[in-house]
PDB file of C-alpha atoms in Angstrom:
ATOM      1  CA  MET A  19     -31.676 298.626 195.245  1.00 90.00           C
ATOM      2  CA  ALA A  20     -28.242 298.288 193.682  1.00 97.00           C
ATOM      3  CA  THR A  21     -25.226 299.732 195.497  1.00 98.00           C
ATOM      4  CA  SER A  22     -22.434 301.826 194.014  1.00 98.00           C
ATOM      5  CA  LEU A  23     -19.176 303.016 195.573  1.00 98.00           C
ATOM      6  CA  LEU A  24     -17.247 305.954 194.121  1.00 98.00           C
ATOM      7  CA  PHE A  25     -13.580 306.521 194.845  1.00 98.00           C
ATOM      8  CA  GLY A  26     -13.401 310.208 193.989  1.00 97.00           C
ATOM      9  CA  ALA A  27     -16.280 312.665 193.849  1.00 97.00           C
ATOM     10  CA  GLY A  28     -14.977 315.715 192.056  1.00 97.00           C
ATOM     11  CA  ASP A  29     -16.788 317.242 189.110  1.00 98.00           C
ATOM     12  CA  LEU A  30     -16.982 314.101 186.964  1.00 98.00           C
ATOM     13  CA  GLY A  31     -17.318 311.660 189.866  1.00 98.00           C
ATOM     14  CA  THR A  32     -20.225 313.607 191.317  1.00 98.00           C
ATOM     15  CA  GLN A  33     -22.015 313.645 187.972  1.00 98.00           C
ATOM     16  CA  ILE A  34     -21.509 309.874 187.679  1.00 98.00           C
ATOM     17  CA  GLY A  35     -22.976 309.513 191.166  1.00 98.00           C
ATOM     18  CA  PHE A  36     -26.016 311.594 190.233  1.00 98.00           C
ATOM     19  CA  ASP A  37     -26.615 309.427 187.161  1.00 98.00           C
ATOM     20  CA  LEU A  38     -26.258 306.189 189.135  1.00 98.00           C
ATOM     21  CA  ALA A  39     -28.649 307.532 191.769  1.00 98.00           C
ATOM     22  CA  ARG A  40     -31.161 308.400 189.053  1.00 98.00           C
ATOM     23  CA  ALA A  41     -30.817 304.814 187.831  1.00 97.00           C
ATOM     24  CA  GLY A  42     -31.923 303.693 191.313  1.00 97.00           C
ATOM     25  CA  ASP A  43     -28.594 302.976 193.020  1.00 98.00           C
ATOM     26  CA  ASP A  44     -27.693 303.745 196.610  1.00 98.00           C
ATOM     27  CA  VAL A  45     -24.471 305.688 195.970  1.00 98.00           C
ATOM     28  CA  VAL A  46     -21.671 306.222 198.493  1.00 98.00           C
ATOM     29  CA  ALA A  47     -18.672 308.388 197.615  1.00 98.00           C
ATOM     30  CA  LEU A  48     -15.256 308.623 199.259  1.00 98.00           C
ATOM     31  CA  ARG A  49     -13.743 312.079 199.298  1.00 96.00           C
ATOM     32  CA  ARG A  50     -11.280 313.843 201.573  1.00 95.00           C
ATOM     33  CA  HIS A  51     -14.103 316.079 202.794  1.00 95.00           C
ATOM     34  CA  ALA A  52     -17.470 314.296 202.952  1.00 96.00           C
ATOM     35  CA  ASP A  53     -19.317 317.590 203.408  1.00 96.00           C
ATOM     36  CA  ARG A  54     -18.531 318.365 199.762  1.00 96.00           C
ATOM     37  CA  VAL A  55     -20.461 315.302 198.565  1.00 97.00           C
ATOM     38  CA  PRO A  56     -23.965 316.504 197.608  1.00 97.00           C
ATOM     39  CA  GLU A  57     -27.223 314.672 198.216  1.00 97.00           C
ATOM     40  CA  PRO A  58     -28.577 312.206 197.281  1.00 97.00           C
ATOM     41  CA  LEU A  59     -25.056 310.747 197.443  1.00 98.00           C
ATOM     42  CA  THR A  60     -23.697 309.697 200.820  1.00 98.00           C
ATOM     43  CA  GLY A  61     -20.221 310.971 201.555  1.00 98.00           C
ATOM     44  CA  ILE A  62     -17.440 309.332 203.574  1.00 98.00           C
ATOM     45  CA  SER A  63     -14.389 311.375 204.545  1.00 97.00           C
ATOM     46  CA  CYS A  64     -11.269 309.462 203.607  1.00 96.00           C
ATOM     47  CA  ASP A  65      -7.863 310.209 202.111  1.00 96.00           C
ATOM     48  CA  LEU A  66      -6.630 307.321 199.977  1.00 97.00           C
ATOM     49  CA  GLY A  67      -3.105 308.447 200.802  1.00 96.00           C
ATOM     50  CA  ALA A  68      -3.679 307.367 204.412  1.00 96.00           C
ATOM     51  CA  GLY A  69      -3.150 303.712 203.489  1.00 97.00           C
ATOM     52  CA  VAL A  70      -5.110 300.488 203.177  1.00 98.00           C
ATOM     53  CA  ASP A  71      -5.986 300.090 206.859  1.00 98.00           C
ATOM     54  CA  ALA A  72      -7.421 303.603 207.083  1.00 98.00           C
ATOM     55  CA  VAL A  73      -9.511 303.149 203.943  1.00 98.00           C
ATOM     56  CA  ARG A  74     -10.751 299.742 205.088  1.00 98.00           C
ATOM     57  CA  ALA A  75     -11.754 301.243 208.443  1.00 98.00           C
ATOM     58  CA  ALA A  76     -13.632 304.052 206.699  1.00 98.00           C
ATOM     59  CA  LEU A  77     -15.528 301.577 204.514  1.00 98.00           C
ATOM     60  CA  GLU A  78     -16.274 298.916 207.134  1.00 97.00           C
ATOM     61  CA  PRO A  79     -19.364 300.667 208.613  1.00 97.00           C
ATOM     62  CA  LEU A  80     -21.041 300.249 205.223  1.00 97.00           C
ATOM     63  CA  THR A  81     -21.493 296.545 205.987  1.00 95.00           C
ATOM     64  CA  LYS A  82     -24.195 297.620 208.454  1.00 96.00           C
ATOM     65  CA  ARG A  83     -25.990 299.777 205.878  1.00 96.00           C
ATOM     66  CA  GLY A  84     -29.053 298.165 204.355  1.00 95.00           C
ATOM     67  CA  GLY A  85     -28.197 296.373 201.134  1.00 96.00           C
ATOM     68  CA  TRP A  86     -24.439 296.713 201.683  1.00 97.00           C
ATOM     69  CA  GLU A  87     -23.840 293.550 203.680  1.00 95.00           C
ATOM     70  CA  ARG A  88     -21.776 292.105 200.815  1.00 94.00           C
ATOM     71  CA  GLY A  89     -20.349 295.420 199.722  1.00 97.00           C
ATOM     72  CA  PRO A  90     -21.059 297.436 196.574  1.00 98.00           C
ATOM     73  CA  GLN A  91     -22.246 295.898 193.338  1.00 98.00           C
ATOM     74  CA  ARG A  92     -20.512 298.604 191.308  1.00 98.00           C
ATOM     75  CA  VAL A  93     -17.259 300.474 191.944  1.00 98.00           C
ATOM     76  CA  VAL A  94     -15.946 303.534 190.121  1.00 98.00           C
ATOM     77  CA  VAL A  95     -12.397 304.828 190.460  1.00 98.00           C
ATOM     78  CA  CYS A  96     -12.487 308.424 189.228  1.00 98.00           C
ATOM     79  CA  LEU A  97      -9.547 310.262 190.772  1.00 98.00           C
ATOM     80  CA  THR A  98      -8.029 313.671 190.103  1.00 96.00           C
ATOM     81  CA  PRO A  99      -4.312 314.330 190.679  1.00 96.00           C
ATOM     82  CA  ASP A 100      -3.193 317.368 192.650  1.00 94.00           C
ATOM     83  CA  ALA A 101      -0.831 318.380 189.825  1.00 96.00           C
ATOM     84  CA  ARG A 102      -0.145 317.461 186.205  1.00 94.00           C
ATOM     85  CA  ASP A 103       3.281 315.894 186.694  1.00 97.00           C
ATOM     86  CA  GLU A 104       4.543 312.335 186.881  1.00 98.00           C
ATOM     87  CA  GLU A 105       4.866 312.271 190.661  1.00 98.00           C
ATOM     88  CA  ALA A 106       1.289 313.444 191.253  1.00 98.00           C
ATOM     89  CA  TYR A 107      -0.076 311.050 188.632  1.00 98.00           C
ATOM     90  CA  ARG A 108       1.722 308.111 190.228  1.00 98.00           C
ATOM     91  CA  ALA A 109       0.483 309.014 193.703  1.00 98.00           C
ATOM     92  CA  THR A 110      -3.091 309.261 192.429  1.00 98.00           C
ATOM     93  CA  PHE A 111      -3.561 306.738 189.655  1.00 98.00           C
ATOM     94  CA  VAL A 112      -1.170 303.995 190.756  1.00 98.00           C
ATOM     95  CA  GLU A 113      -0.768 304.256 194.515  1.00 98.00           C
ATOM     96  CA  ALA A 114      -4.239 305.525 195.477  1.00 98.00           C
ATOM     97  CA  THR A 115      -5.982 303.153 193.066  1.00 98.00           C
ATOM     98  CA  GLY A 116      -3.985 300.264 194.493  1.00 98.00           C
ATOM     99  CA  THR A 117      -4.952 301.323 198.017  1.00 98.00           C
ATOM    100  CA  ALA A 118      -8.648 301.507 197.106  1.00 98.00           C
ATOM    101  CA  LEU A 119      -8.686 298.028 195.585  1.00 98.00           C
ATOM    102  CA  ALA A 120      -6.641 296.546 198.429  1.00 98.00           C
ATOM    103  CA  ALA A 121      -9.139 297.939 200.934  1.00 98.00           C
ATOM    104  CA  ILE A 122     -12.008 296.331 199.021  1.00 97.00           C
ATOM    105  CA  ALA A 123     -10.142 293.027 199.007  1.00 97.00           C
ATOM    106  CA  ALA A 124      -9.437 293.298 202.748  1.00 97.00           C
ATOM    107  CA  LEU A 125     -13.180 293.545 203.361  1.00 97.00           C
ATOM    108  CA  GLY A 126     -13.838 290.490 201.203  1.00 97.00           C
ATOM    109  CA  TRP A 127     -15.914 292.473 198.719  1.00 97.00           C
ATOM    110  CA  ALA A 128     -16.252 291.355 195.104  1.00 98.00           C
ATOM    111  CA  PRO A 129     -18.293 293.896 193.113  1.00 98.00           C
ATOM    112  CA  GLU A 130     -20.033 292.733 189.968  1.00 98.00           C
ATOM    113  CA  ARG A 131     -18.449 295.519 187.917  1.00 98.00           C
ATOM    114  CA  ALA A 132     -15.636 297.979 188.579  1.00 98.00           C
ATOM    115  CA  LEU A 133     -14.632 300.843 186.311  1.00 98.00           C
ATOM    116  CA  PHE A 134     -11.462 302.948 186.082  1.00 98.00           C
ATOM    117  CA  VAL A 135     -11.412 306.359 184.389  1.00 98.00           C
ATOM    118  CA  SER A 136      -8.205 306.722 182.359  1.00 98.00           C
ATOM    119  CA  SER A 137      -7.535 308.911 179.290  1.00 98.00           C
ATOM    120  CA  THR A 138      -6.983 308.676 175.547  1.00 97.00           C
ATOM    121  CA  ALA A 139      -3.548 310.133 176.306  1.00 95.00           C
ATOM    122  CA  VAL A 140      -2.340 306.523 176.467  1.00 96.00           C
ATOM    123  CA  CYS A 141      -3.418 305.896 172.858  1.00 94.00           C
ATOM    124  CA  ALA A 142      -1.230 305.829 169.772  1.00 87.00           C
ATOM    125  CA  SER A 143      -0.744 309.189 168.067  1.00 84.00           C
ATOM    126  CA  GLY A 144      -1.363 308.419 164.402  1.00 82.00           C
ATOM    127  CA  GLY A 145      -4.046 306.994 162.120  1.00 88.00           C
ATOM    128  CA  LEU A 146      -7.344 305.419 163.129  1.00 92.00           C
ATOM    129  CA  VAL A 147      -7.311 304.384 166.795  1.00 95.00           C
ATOM    130  CA  ASP A 148      -9.750 302.025 168.473  1.00 97.00           C
ATOM    131  CA  GLU A 149      -9.693 299.666 171.438  1.00 98.00           C
ATOM    132  CA  ASN A 150      -7.634 297.105 169.529  1.00 97.00           C
ATOM    133  CA  THR A 151      -4.848 299.596 168.814  1.00 96.00           C
ATOM    134  CA  PRO A 152      -1.912 298.940 171.174  1.00 95.00           C
ATOM    135  CA  PRO A 153      -1.384 301.829 173.584  1.00 94.00           C
ATOM    136  CA  ALA A 154       1.606 304.047 172.881  1.00 94.00           C
ATOM    137  CA  PRO A 155       1.838 306.685 175.614  1.00 94.00           C
ATOM    138  CA  GLN A 156       4.240 309.473 174.665  1.00 92.00           C
ATOM    139  CA  THR A 157       4.581 311.376 177.954  1.00 95.00           C
ATOM    140  CA  PRO A 158       5.555 310.364 181.512  1.00 96.00           C
ATOM    141  CA  THR A 159       2.038 311.046 182.806  1.00 97.00           C
ATOM    142  CA  ALA A 160       0.466 308.991 180.014  1.00 97.00           C
ATOM    143  CA  ARG A 161       2.819 306.116 180.793  1.00 97.00           C
ATOM    144  CA  VAL A 162       1.691 306.245 184.427  1.00 98.00           C
ATOM    145  CA  LEU A 163      -1.940 306.047 183.297  1.00 98.00           C
ATOM    146  CA  ALA A 164      -1.177 303.009 181.129  1.00 98.00           C
ATOM    147  CA  GLU A 165       0.488 301.361 184.126  1.00 98.00           C
ATOM    148  CA  ALA A 166      -2.504 302.196 186.322  1.00 98.00           C
ATOM    149  CA  GLU A 167      -4.913 300.605 183.855  1.00 98.00           C
ATOM    150  CA  GLN A 168      -3.033 297.319 184.075  1.00 98.00           C
ATOM    151  CA  LEU A 169      -2.780 297.513 187.860  1.00 97.00           C
ATOM    152  CA  PHE A 170      -6.512 298.126 188.140  1.00 98.00           C
ATOM    153  CA  LEU A 171      -7.523 295.152 186.001  1.00 98.00           C
ATOM    154  CA  ALA A 172      -5.009 292.819 187.643  1.00 97.00           C
ATOM    155  CA  ALA A 173      -6.051 293.723 191.204  1.00 96.00           C
ATOM    156  CA  LEU A 174      -9.774 292.982 190.816  1.00 97.00           C
ATOM    157  CA  PRO A 175     -11.315 289.747 192.112  1.00 95.00           C
ATOM    158  CA  ALA A 176     -11.715 287.090 189.451  1.00 95.00           C
ATOM    159  CA  SER A 177     -15.509 287.399 189.586  1.00 97.00           C
ATOM    160  CA  THR A 178     -15.483 291.169 188.994  1.00 98.00           C
ATOM    161  CA  ARG A 179     -15.852 292.529 185.491  1.00 98.00           C
ATOM    162  CA  GLY A 180     -13.225 295.239 185.122  1.00 98.00           C
ATOM    163  CA  ILE A 181     -13.836 298.117 182.703  1.00 98.00           C
ATOM    164  CA  VAL A 182     -11.383 300.819 181.669  1.00 98.00           C
ATOM    165  CA  VAL A 183     -12.719 303.915 179.929  1.00 98.00           C
ATOM    166  CA  ARG A 184     -10.436 306.272 178.034  1.00 98.00           C
ATOM    167  CA  PRO A 185     -12.180 309.618 177.558  1.00 98.00           C
ATOM    168  CA  SER A 186     -10.857 312.236 175.188  1.00 97.00           C
ATOM    169  CA  GLY A 187     -10.689 315.906 176.242  1.00 96.00           C
ATOM    170  CA  ILE A 188     -13.461 316.570 178.745  1.00 98.00           C
ATOM    171  CA  TYR A 189     -15.360 319.843 178.499  1.00 98.00           C
ATOM    172  CA  GLY A 190     -18.613 321.153 179.924  1.00 98.00           C
ATOM    173  CA  PRO A 191     -19.822 323.479 182.677  1.00 97.00           C
ATOM    174  CA  GLY A 192     -16.832 325.287 184.143  1.00 96.00           C
ATOM    175  CA  ARG A 193     -14.453 323.481 181.770  1.00 96.00           C
ATOM    176  CA  GLU A 194     -14.034 326.367 179.351  1.00 94.00           C
ATOM    177  CA  TRP A 195     -10.302 326.386 178.659  1.00 94.00           C
ATOM    178  CA  PHE A 196     -10.666 326.332 174.882  1.00 95.00           C
ATOM    179  CA  VAL A 197     -13.458 328.918 174.921  1.00 96.00           C
ATOM    180  CA  ASN A 198     -11.105 331.228 176.816  1.00 95.00           C
ATOM    181  CA  ARG A 199      -8.286 330.576 174.346  1.00 93.00           C
ATOM    182  CA  VAL A 200     -10.568 331.574 171.472  1.00 94.00           C
ATOM    183  CA  SER A 201     -11.601 334.721 173.331  1.00 93.00           C
ATOM    184  CA  GLU A 202      -7.903 335.564 173.706  1.00 92.00           C
ATOM    185  CA  GLY A 203      -7.202 334.833 170.023  1.00 90.00           C
ATOM    186  CA  ASP A 204      -4.674 332.063 170.711  1.00 89.00           C
ATOM    187  CA  VAL A 205      -5.647 328.475 169.855  1.00 90.00           C
ATOM    188  CA  GLY A 206      -2.175 327.135 169.076  1.00 88.00           C
ATOM    189  CA  ASP A 207      -1.821 325.037 165.914  1.00 88.00           C
ATOM    190  CA  PRO A 208      -5.223 325.317 164.166  1.00 90.00           C
ATOM    191  CA  SER A 209      -4.536 322.234 162.018  1.00 88.00           C
ATOM    192  CA  ARG A 210      -4.137 319.842 164.940  1.00 88.00           C
ATOM    193  CA  THR A 211      -6.773 317.156 165.408  1.00 90.00           C
ATOM    194  CA  THR A 212      -8.968 317.541 168.483  1.00 93.00           C
ATOM    195  CA  HIS A 213     -11.284 315.074 170.173  1.00 96.00           C
ATOM    196  CA  ARG A 214     -13.620 315.805 173.032  1.00 97.00           C
ATOM    197  CA  VAL A 215     -16.494 314.505 175.121  1.00 98.00           C
ATOM    198  CA  HIS A 216     -18.962 316.524 177.152  1.00 98.00           C
ATOM    199  CA  ARG A 217     -18.776 315.758 180.869  1.00 98.00           C
ATOM    200  CA  ASP A 218     -22.448 314.792 181.012  1.00 98.00           C
ATOM    201  CA  ASP A 219     -22.118 312.360 178.091  1.00 98.00           C
ATOM    202  CA  LEU A 220     -19.053 310.813 179.729  1.00 98.00           C
ATOM    203  CA  ALA A 221     -20.900 310.331 183.018  1.00 98.00           C
ATOM    204  CA  ARG A 222     -23.881 308.849 181.191  1.00 98.00           C
ATOM    205  CA  ALA A 223     -21.625 306.484 179.227  1.00 98.00           C
ATOM    206  CA  ILE A 224     -19.996 305.255 182.432  1.00 98.00           C
ATOM    207  CA  THR A 225     -23.380 304.676 184.059  1.00 98.00           C
ATOM    208  CA  HIS A 226     -24.531 302.870 180.919  1.00 98.00           C
ATOM    209  CA  LEU A 227     -21.545 300.512 180.974  1.00 98.00           C
ATOM    210  CA  LEU A 228     -22.016 299.772 184.662  1.00 98.00           C
ATOM    211  CA  THR A 229     -25.733 299.070 184.421  1.00 98.00           C
ATOM    212  CA  MET A 230     -26.386 297.602 180.967  1.00 98.00           C
ATOM    213  CA  THR A 231     -27.688 294.045 180.802  1.00 97.00           C
ATOM    214  CA  ALA A 232     -25.074 292.777 178.347  1.00 98.00           C
ATOM    215  CA  GLN A 233     -21.593 292.026 179.641  1.00 97.00           C
ATOM    216  CA  PRO A 234     -19.327 294.995 178.845  1.00 98.00           C
ATOM    217  CA  ASP A 235     -15.920 294.723 177.224  1.00 98.00           C
ATOM    218  CA  ALA A 236     -12.833 295.557 179.267  1.00 98.00           C
ATOM    219  CA  LEU A 237     -11.964 298.750 177.370  1.00 98.00           C
ATOM    220  CA  TYR A 238     -13.867 301.620 175.758  1.00 98.00           C
ATOM    221  CA  LEU A 239     -12.830 304.850 174.097  1.00 98.00           C
ATOM    222  CA  VAL A 240     -15.315 307.555 175.061  1.00 98.00           C
ATOM    223  CA  THR A 241     -15.267 310.421 172.595  1.00 98.00           C
ATOM    224  CA  ASP A 242     -17.956 312.165 170.591  1.00 98.00           C
ATOM    225  CA  ASP A 243     -18.788 311.590 166.933  1.00 97.00           C
ATOM    226  CA  ALA A 244     -16.892 314.552 165.496  1.00 93.00           C
ATOM    227  CA  PRO A 245     -13.106 314.754 165.574  1.00 93.00           C
ATOM    228  CA  ALA A 246     -12.269 318.166 164.188  1.00 92.00           C
ATOM    229  CA  SER A 247      -9.382 320.533 163.686  1.00 91.00           C
ATOM    230  CA  ALA A 248      -8.765 323.092 166.405  1.00 92.00           C
ATOM    231  CA  GLY A 249      -9.345 325.739 163.757  1.00 92.00           C
ATOM    232  CA  GLU A 250     -12.798 324.428 162.878  1.00 92.00           C
ATOM    233  CA  VAL A 251     -13.883 324.420 166.516  1.00 95.00           C
ATOM    234  CA  ALA A 252     -12.305 327.833 167.112  1.00 94.00           C
ATOM    235  CA  THR A 253     -14.130 329.337 164.136  1.00 94.00           C
ATOM    236  CA  TYR A 254     -17.465 328.062 165.444  1.00 95.00           C
ATOM    237  CA  LEU A 255     -16.781 329.450 168.912  1.00 96.00           C
ATOM    238  CA  ALA A 256     -15.566 332.790 167.545  1.00 95.00           C
ATOM    239  CA  GLU A 257     -18.825 333.214 165.645  1.00 94.00           C
ATOM    240  CA  ARG A 258     -20.841 332.406 168.778  1.00 95.00           C
ATOM    241  CA  LEU A 259     -18.718 334.722 170.916  1.00 94.00           C
ATOM    242  CA  ASP A 260     -18.683 337.488 168.296  1.00 92.00           C
ATOM    243  CA  ALA A 261     -14.893 337.382 168.555  1.00 90.00           C
ATOM    244  CA  ASP A 262     -12.364 338.011 165.809  1.00 85.00           C
ATOM    245  CA  ALA A 263     -11.696 334.830 163.839  1.00 83.00           C
ATOM    246  CA  ASP A 264      -8.136 334.422 162.594  1.00 85.00           C
ATOM    247  CA  PRO A 265      -8.281 333.229 158.944  1.00 78.00           C
ATOM    248  CA  SER A 266      -5.581 330.661 159.774  1.00 83.00           C
ATOM    249  CA  TRP A 267      -8.133 328.910 161.985  1.00 84.00           C
ATOM    250  CA  ARG A 268      -9.779 327.732 158.764  1.00 78.00           C
ATOM    251  CA  GLY A 269      -6.578 326.044 157.559  1.00 68.00           C
ATOM    252  CA  GLU A 270      -6.109 322.447 156.470  1.00 68.00           C
ATOM    253  CA  TRP A 271      -6.799 319.680 158.991  1.00 66.00           C
ATOM    254  CA  SER A 272      -3.765 317.526 159.718  1.00 63.00           C
ATOM    255  CA  ALA A 273      -5.947 314.577 160.856  1.00 57.00           C
ATOM    256  CA  SER A 274      -3.002 313.102 162.771  1.00 73.00           C
ATOM    257  CA  ARG A 275      -5.240 310.787 164.766  1.00 85.00           C
ATOM    258  CA  ARG A 276      -8.887 309.768 164.655  1.00 91.00           C
ATOM    259  CA  LEU A 277     -10.450 308.074 167.660  1.00 96.00           C
ATOM    260  CA  ASP A 278     -13.158 305.510 166.873  1.00 97.00           C
ATOM    261  CA  ASN A 279     -16.106 305.355 169.308  1.00 98.00           C
ATOM    262  CA  SER A 280     -17.982 302.574 167.507  1.00 98.00           C
ATOM    263  CA  ARG A 281     -17.472 299.984 170.280  1.00 98.00           C
ATOM    264  CA  LEU A 282     -19.337 302.227 172.709  1.00 98.00           C
ATOM    265  CA  ARG A 283     -21.959 303.011 170.086  1.00 98.00           C
ATOM    266  CA  ARG A 284     -22.613 299.308 169.511  1.00 98.00           C
ATOM    267  CA  THR A 285     -23.708 298.946 173.152  1.00 98.00           C
ATOM    268  CA  GLY A 286     -26.696 301.164 172.358  1.00 98.00           C
ATOM    269  CA  PHE A 287     -25.287 304.337 173.876  1.00 98.00           C
ATOM    270  CA  ALA A 288     -26.333 307.610 172.224  1.00 98.00           C
ATOM    271  CA  PHE A 289     -24.673 310.971 172.832  1.00 98.00           C
ATOM    272  CA  ASP A 290     -26.703 313.973 173.927  1.00 98.00           C
ATOM    273  CA  PHE A 291     -23.858 316.113 172.535  1.00 98.00           C
ATOM    274  CA  PRO A 292     -22.652 314.171 169.476  1.00 98.00           C
ATOM    275  CA  THR A 293     -20.495 317.035 168.187  1.00 98.00           C
ATOM    276  CA  TYR A 294     -18.744 320.102 169.540  1.00 97.00           C
ATOM    277  CA  ARG A 295     -21.571 322.279 168.174  1.00 97.00           C
ATOM    278  CA  GLU A 296     -24.252 320.910 170.518  1.00 98.00           C
ATOM    279  CA  GLY A 297     -21.855 320.668 173.433  1.00 98.00           C
ATOM    280  CA  TYR A 298     -20.341 324.128 173.216  1.00 98.00           C
ATOM    281  CA  ALA A 299     -23.766 325.646 172.544  1.00 97.00           C
ATOM    282  CA  ALA A 300     -24.854 324.251 175.918  1.00 98.00           C
ATOM    283  CA  VAL A 301     -21.684 325.555 177.585  1.00 97.00           C
ATOM    284  CA  LEU A 302     -22.124 329.047 176.132  1.00 97.00           C
ATOM    285  CA  ASP A 303     -25.799 329.040 177.129  1.00 97.00           C
ATOM    286  CA  GLY A 304     -24.772 328.327 180.716  1.00 96.00           C
ATOM    287  CA  ASP A 305     -26.448 324.923 180.934  1.00 97.00           C
ATOM    288  CA  GLY A 306     -25.398 322.823 183.930  1.00 97.00           C
ATOM    289  CA  VAL A 307     -22.976 323.509 186.764  1.00 97.00           C
ATOM    290  CA  ARG A 308     -19.506 322.346 187.650  1.00 97.00           C
ATOM    291  CA  HIS A 309     -19.458 320.334 190.874  1.00 97.00           C
ATOM    292  CA  SER A 310     -16.911 321.529 193.415  1.00 87.00           C
TER     293      SER A 310
END
């Protein structure tokens, strides 16, 4: 049985853990409150803000767990900041990630693969963007994420394959911000380009990259097959919700940026929700739950 360690078990992290468990892994997740980690995952209570020694001490008993004598084979860093400002992002993505990796190093563990969940916010803002496009973060929080990506890759043992994934806007069960905006009749600029990925597809993509036989690349954009204007998506949702559709929602698409997911596609990954239509249909039908 393979072993997987999750740093962070919120909504996305928990779904990743479920998928890894279904793939046959023994999955352990660190979270501030272990009682919020659902079975079949095993929870460990630990606050990454407590420092390297505290995290190492929390992890050390795993060496006595069957199959964990040499530590986890796979590691996922999937953290959620307490706020959406630069200070909170730095505490979470730079400092807490550094603490997690330092604790692994202190235990002498060298996982086969380790993955960090970042964001397409670090990507350039114009034209066709893929993994070869130099990052160009435009906001303080995006710049912190770009810094955290580099820290993550640099801190891994030489034998560990490091993977950074940059998901676009995550939606799914309980992630209904845009649905609510449509219901309220306010979607902002309808011509702006939007990209998204359903939470379940993102979790499946991460599990795929961690478990596939071929050696993964170091960076993947994870976004569905259908970039679309906000107006196009809003019009679809308005029709499903029987809400008033503002004619301006059908305006011209600015196409300011198009994210290319072909690198992920070439690994053999297939989306269950390849466009916003399938994904939002599932959301509106109440499929799935958001993990607390």
